[in-house]
Amino acid sequence: MTNRMGKFSIDRRAYDDVVITTPVSLPYVRFSEQSAHWWIGRALRALVDGSGIEARDIDGFCLSSFTTAPDTAIGLAEHLGLSVRWLDHVPLGGASGITGVRRAARAVQSGDCDVVACIGADTNQRGSFGNTLANFSRFSQDAVYPYGAGGTNASFALIARNYMEQFNVSREDLGRIAVAQRSNALKNPNALMKEPLTLDQYMNARPIADPIHLYDCVMPCAGAEAVLVMRQDTARACGIAGARLRGSIERHNARSIEPMQTSGGWVEDVGELYSMAGVGPDDIDVVQTYDDYPVICMMQMEDLGFCRKGEGAEFVRSHDLRIEGDFPHNTSGGQLSCGQAGAGGSYVGLTEAVRQVLGTAGDTQVKGANLALASGFGMMTYTRGLSSCAVILSGEGA
Amino acid sequence: MARQKPYDGVAVCAPVTVPYARYSDKTAHWWTGSALAALSRQTGLGPADFDGFCFASFSAGPDTVVGMVQHLGLSPRWIDHIPTGGASGVMALRRAARAVQMGDAEIVACVAADTNQIDSFRQTLQGFSRFSQDATYPYGFGGPNATFALIADNFMREYGVSREDFAKLCVAQRANALSNPFALMKKPLTHEQYMQARPISDPIHLFDCVMPCAGAEAFIVTTPEKAQELGLSTARLAATIERHNAFPEDPVQTRGGWARDIDDLWSAAGCGPQDMDMVQLYDDYPVIVAMQLADLGFSEKPELSRFIADNDFTITGSLPLNTNGGQLSAGQAGAAGGFQNVTEGLRQILQTPLGDQVPDARRALISGFGLVNYDRGICTGAAVLEQEVLR
Amino acid sequence: MSDPLTPPKRKDPLVVTHAGHVPPALRSRAATAMAARAGLGRFVLQVCDDCARATYPQRDRCPFCWGELSWQDQPDGAVIEAQTTIRSSIDLFFKDHLPWRIGSARLDAGPMATVHLHGDVGQGDRVRMELKLDRSGNPALFAMPEKETPHMADDPQLRVFTADPKYRRILVTDGRTETGQAVAEALLKAGAKTVFLGNADPLMRYPGQDRIEAAPGIEPVRLSLTDTRSIAALAGQLGGRVDIVVNTAQFARQGGVGFGGNLNDLQSGLDLEVTGLMRLAQGFAPALSGRSDDGDRSAAAFVDIASIHGLTGRAGFAGSSAAAAARLSLLASLRGEMARTGIRVISVLTGPVDDGWHQNVPPPKTAPAQIARAVVTALQQGQETICADEVAKDVLTRWQDDPLLTIREENK
Amino acid sequence: MSKTVLADLAVALASGQVRVIDLTNTLSPDFPVIVLPAEFGQCAPFRMEKLSRYDADGPAWYWNNISMNEHTGTHFDAPAHWVTGKDLPSNTVDAIPAQDFVAPAVVIDISAESAADADFVLTREFLENWETEHGTIPPDHWIALRTDWYKRVGTPEYLNLLEDGAHSPGPDAGAVEFLVHDRKCVGLAVETVGTDAGQASTFNPPLPAHSILHGNGRFGLQCLTNLDKLPTFGAIIVACPLKIEGGSGSPLRVVALVEGETA
């Protein structure tokens, strides 16, 4: 691994004894008549029920959602009766969960608050997906959406096609990722997809925007994911198990002058991620990449150091990505098979990673998982994912 | 409950105010770019040099911080989006300071910007929050004026504060504004004019209200080493507090979240109200200024009237208040109104005021208040800034 | 090469007309500024006043140095780096037009852009970019083959952005004038199926009548823009069949305002050119709108030919210029209305036309053939504003640069 | 004349013994107006814009705004219409005594001649011959020129405008002088668009009907219909122009009263 730190010489401080606890994944529904406020309230309730911490002791709140308008985090705090001394609103799409947890970790570490509820939630009413797309960003309004209104599918099709040609990646290679995730999802009772997926089915799926076909796409749905962030002493006092935050990175609008996106912002910071955590890619037991499209998973396998750029196809051919495989990847089934609950999707890998290192993943549990990596990717405001982030977690034994 | 750790290794510098305009045909993106261009002129830093960015605005939609990052060519490794109006300056300061302190970023540009196109204010009000849509604006669409009229009416009766007292605050702020070339209000305000102003929503009268405008405010949070390298004067962040939705059980707002955290602020800062050389308080209405004077420990509420009478709030007075004129006299540039308390406090202690200098200014108390989601402002924050190095 | 367009078949009367949708219309102010230039057929990008680098998408500040941006004409070359065919879209307009091809273009000017692709271009190709307007009147980057290809204009995706007269049925309002006749002939030459040629007074012959009415494709119709009833009657008869309306009405008379002006001329001019335009729009705009996305036979455009001096006023032609001003103003509003339904509203701006009413005006003057060419070009390009001649170009350029100065100059 | 005349008339009208013939063309945008060389001001045709028709602009009522020239459709020419009559007293429609709007008519049939020659010119000689056959034209009568031109309404042959101008029948100066001075006519009532012949601007003097009639305080009635339904003698024409202040003429409804079975 090369450390790509550029002119900024400042060292990231360790997170000391910050832990992430109480992973909550509410069962998704394809369409919901409830509001995002409702889903967020339900997630808070699950955090309280799951941790035994009382609502009034939650003194930090970090929210990510696309569908709370006109409210933001503060409106939700009043709506749901939270009185907090630290509050953050993280509107970063698929990068929200990990970014939110990073913010919360610094807040509890600095004593700015004690317990932060971090929630990603969105409702999915008929029309809300289109509404989110249409109002996503100014660039998308001005320069993407009017070009076919293909939403992210069209934009990712352009990235995927370029990537596949440049690095000799076939649809079969990408299919392996989707098929393995579906296999994992069948062990996750919350996953919306209940049927197995074969490589044949993947290959023969109807095209959406070449080369993106049906099983390359996530299914928008309603749902919520959440965690609590606190210091180890707080967790111990409450008798809650937590995953330690060993290292994390984020980056926005990296390498914007490259004509086509072939890597995410991770490549700028990945050295620091591992050096902070004191481990290397080989030490990671389970990997949860952000899977809006399989091609992005492959990009992350490269950018996060599991193989070199251009070797992603060979990597997925030579590894078994299932729970029981040698490279357990997106063990809950990921968004591709669980569904994408808007900004909640940014927490899917994180909550699963916490469960894995705490050994509470149930049927999707990877045996002996102690070190997990989860990454996030989001904000397709124009022609590329603008925001990227990653986190390494370890179980308490680590 | 954990106490805040000190802000070691953090320097606050480079206050920027982009001159306000009553109405602007530009966008929030333009105003944000103007603020960054001003930071650039002051520091020589360009888009590639900032690795942190913190942003507050009401009028950048559909974009948030990350859209702004792309729009303006930044490539940061830490960003934050702060949609809390009048509390956003203190919150940005806190977030950026922790990011720098923890090594998550080294140079954070904190920017608040809002435009004010002919119909923006009405639109902002209309789309402000679900509670306001459902439960306040249908009751007369008086905007914040009506909400604060209820708060003021209650506060004045409860604590014996009068319009005469508010007049003193407003007249002092106007006097301060006259030395600030960027202030939108250019004419003196007399006590008599204040008292005879036309009523807006009893007991709120014309000069109790701010004037919405377009503008941008910015500052930089970095390490002392970096600041030295850039040749920037710096301030130290002595202590901060923040609180949201405090005291929801109070039937009418008579206090803000400061009241819950004030001890934490002064003990972490290692000083008290008496040590402040000035106060930069969020002044959407003078009643809120009075509330802060009490909640931040300068006076008990029942003694407010006397406290106001006993003090001189002009730049050279006993307790200089909102030395740029505050929003009441300089204008309220949306979310930038929540930053001007930081930039003005910073400028005074760095000895680079827009107008007249507060004599021997070394310490400033900054206080923010924001987001009338329903019937009260629910975001509060405060910070103590101290002069560190003048360059 | 593109498949050549075939003449549309007669419509099956039992099939419901396809409802017209338009592409997403929500855009930033900067994008709208780009549209204003796209409408003139320019290829522009924002360029930084300080560092001179071009940027895209539309911004309000330079992303390289935070300098101020201004719109500038830019080299229109590009290379397609990636392409896709969209086969699923949640937008009503695009859903109706699937599959839809787009690509990532590396513009010679610098930035990358998501662009619409002509059928004859694909990944790796060098292309010529055009800045078009989409059916909602917003800017659209369109990648064209670098060199002309067979039947290039017939590309179905391109035709969404144009109003090509080929195979279309067109109403030209005033066949009694030389301009009306020249426009009708040029449209037929450009492939129009039928030109319905208006005649305000069929009881009176007019110069050139025998020749023009005998031309294949011409169908004379009774139409007087000053007579609401005649428009209603014609719209009732042709409304569902006309794809393009071209208003060639003009009433130019010399005269001042306080000195030498003629009130009757002004009234007649206003009635014909201004009230007449509104009558025409009220008669035909709803029917056009209803068929804005009806396949090959879709309605496409409303064209109005007016004096450039509507922008400035003009000494000696005060009343005529006032009528033109009102006409341009009405047309701007109509453009906004029609953008919601996908009909292009085109302004053809002219200098003094070389006719009997401008005998005292020294050359250069606008020949009816020039106006006809401009009408055809604007339709083929999907352009929103076009100058028919050098005088109009000159006034427009000066007016864009300094409106108040140009107003003074033109009224000296 | 006894006091029972009007009562008798009422009975005659009710019984059909006296019939009312409509001599008026319908005012419509399609009805042609006189065409002058383009550099002159042009006669405005009839135009109508609906104000409301039991709709949002007027739920219970229907009405229109109309506009036209004073000389549009079936219309009346007052002496002030022509420069020769500009200084006469009571020369505008509002000033003409109402008495003058009701007068008997003598119908001179030149329909065969007009059919044979669109440029047929009515001369004094023709009139004198006519009198020989039909009797002397009495004073204070409208002279109604039956040309059957009204049957051409709705065709180009009505204006009959060729490259050298309009072609329609009308009197020469001698004929008009004769009618005005020797027969004391009220005015000239025609079916064509003007009292003068289509080519009368080439006559010497030009436009004799307008010039001589109006110069002597006589009236014109143009664009009439149904003159073929009137008897040669005995019809009474009722032609009341709108009372337009200082008006040179006016569109109007013209009717004729005729007796008995006469067609």
Tab-separated table of N, CA, C and O in Angstrom, chain C residues 34-61:
chain	number	residue	atom	x	y	z
C	34	MET	N	-27.864	29.567	-20.331
C	34	MET	CA	-27.306	28.790	-21.435
C	34	MET	C	-28.375	28.569	-22.500
C	34	MET	O	-28.105	28.624	-23.705
C	35	ALA	N	-29.598	28.351	-22.051
C	35	ALA	CA	-30.709	28.140	-22.989
C	35	ALA	C	-30.898	29.366	-23.870
C	35	ALA	O	-31.140	29.250	-25.077
C	36	ALA	N	-30.773	30.539	-23.262
C	36	ALA	CA	-30.976	31.765	-24.030
C	36	ALA	C	-29.993	31.826	-25.188
C	36	ALA	O	-30.323	32.284	-26.278
C	37	ARG	N	-28.781	31.345	-24.943
C	37	ARG	CA	-27.766	31.355	-26.008
C	37	ARG	C	-27.955	30.188	-26.966
C	37	ARG	O	-27.727	30.312	-28.172
C	38	ALA	N	-28.369	29.063	-26.410
C	38	ALA	CA	-28.646	27.910	-27.268
C	38	ALA	C	-29.715	28.274	-28.292
C	38	ALA	O	-29.652	27.869	-29.448
C	39	GLY	N	-30.677	29.072	-27.860
C	39	GLY	CA	-31.771	29.464	-28.736
C	39	GLY	C	-31.292	30.229	-29.953
C	39	GLY	O	-31.955	30.271	-30.985
C	40	LEU	N	-30.124	30.861	-29.823
C	40	LEU	CA	-29.553	31.615	-30.937
C	40	LEU	C	-28.650	30.737	-31.796
C	40	LEU	O	-28.022	31.221	-32.742
C	41	GLY	N	-28.554	29.450	-31.432
C	41	GLY	CA	-27.725	28.549	-32.214
C	41	GLY	C	-26.252	28.633	-31.870
C	41	GLY	O	-25.411	28.142	-32.611
C	42	ARG	N	-25.948	29.252	-30.748
C	42	ARG	CA	-24.533	29.362	-30.361
C	42	ARG	C	-24.102	28.136	-29.577
C	42	ARG	O	-24.915	27.504	-28.901
C	43	PHE	N	-22.817	27.804	-29.645
C	43	PHE	CA	-22.268	26.771	-28.777
C	43	PHE	C	-21.415	27.478	-27.730
C	43	PHE	O	-20.310	27.940	-28.009
C	44	VAL	N	-21.948	27.596	-26.556
C	44	VAL	CA	-21.268	28.379	-25.528
C	44	VAL	C	-21.015	27.537	-24.282
C	44	VAL	O	-21.715	26.566	-24.015
C	45	LEU	N	-20.002	27.916	-23.564
C	45	LEU	CA	-19.758	27.391	-22.220
C	45	LEU	C	-19.371	28.578	-21.353
C	45	LEU	O	-19.047	29.650	-21.859
C	46	GLN	N	-19.409	28.332	-20.044
C	46	GLN	CA	-18.944	29.389	-19.149
C	46	GLN	C	-17.424	29.347	-19.080
C	46	GLN	O	-16.834	28.273	-18.940
C	47	VAL	N	-16.824	30.528	-19.175
C	47	VAL	CA	-15.369	30.620	-19.107
C	47	VAL	C	-15.021	31.615	-18.015
C	47	VAL	O	-15.705	32.628	-17.836
C	48	CYS	N	-13.973	31.292	-17.267
C	48	CYS	CA	-13.596	32.136	-16.129
C	48	CYS	C	-12.931	33.418	-16.617
C	48	CYS	O	-12.032	33.383	-17.460
C	49	ASP	N	-13.377	34.529	-16.081
C	49	ASP	CA	-12.795	35.820	-16.451
C	49	ASP	C	-11.331	35.913	-16.000
C	49	ASP	O	-10.552	36.666	-16.574
C	50	ASP	N	-10.981	35.156	-14.974
C	50	ASP	CA	-9.620	35.240	-14.439
C	50	ASP	C	-8.695	34.193	-15.053
C	50	ASP	O	-7.690	34.522	-15.643
C	51	CYS	N	-9.051	32.903	-14.910
C	51	CYS	CA	-8.119	31.861	-15.346
C	51	CYS	C	-8.445	31.334	-16.746
C	51	CYS	O	-7.718	30.498	-17.275
C	52	ALA	N	-9.530	31.813	-17.341
C	52	ALA	CA	-9.865	31.519	-18.740
C	52	ALA	C	-10.163	30.048	-18.996
C	52	ALA	O	-10.151	29.615	-20.132
C	53	ARG	N	-10.435	29.278	-17.958
C	53	ARG	CA	-10.776	27.877	-18.203
C	53	ARG	C	-12.284	27.740	-18.336
C	53	ARG	O	-13.055	28.428	-17.679
C	54	ALA	N	-12.671	26.823	-19.204
C	54	ALA	CA	-14.094	26.597	-19.424
C	54	ALA	C	-14.611	25.601	-18.394
C	54	ALA	O	-13.863	24.735	-17.929
C	55	THR	N	-15.877	25.727	-18.046
C	55	THR	CA	-16.449	24.819	-17.059
C	55	THR	C	-17.812	24.335	-17.505
C	55	THR	O	-18.499	24.986	-18.286
C	56	TYR	N	-18.165	23.171	-17.039
C	56	TYR	CA	-19.483	22.586	-17.261
C	56	TYR	C	-19.652	21.509	-16.210
C	56	TYR	O	-18.669	20.861	-15.874
C	57	PRO	N	-20.809	21.211	-15.650
C	57	PRO	CA	-22.116	21.860	-15.833
C	57	PRO	C	-22.124	23.341	-15.437
C	57	PRO	O	-21.142	23.846	-14.896
C	58	GLN	N	-23.275	23.934	-15.676
C	58	GLN	CA	-23.435	25.363	-15.464
C	58	GLN	C	-23.166	25.722	-14.007
C	58	GLN	O	-23.763	25.170	-13.110
C	59	ARG	N	-22.225	26.650	-13.821
C	59	ARG	CA	-21.859	27.050	-12.462
C	59	ARG	C	-22.085	28.547	-12.279
C	59	ARG	O	-22.381	29.267	-13.224
C	60	ASP	N	-21.879	28.969	-11.024
C	60	ASP	CA	-21.967	30.397	-10.725
C	60	ASP	C	-20.607	31.002	-10.382
C	60	ASP	O	-20.499	32.207	-10.225
C	61	ARG	N	-19.610	30.107	-10.235
C	61	ARG	CA	-18.254	30.553	-9.947
C	61	ARG	C	-17.297	29.545	-10.551
C	61	ARG	O	-17.615	28.371	-10.670
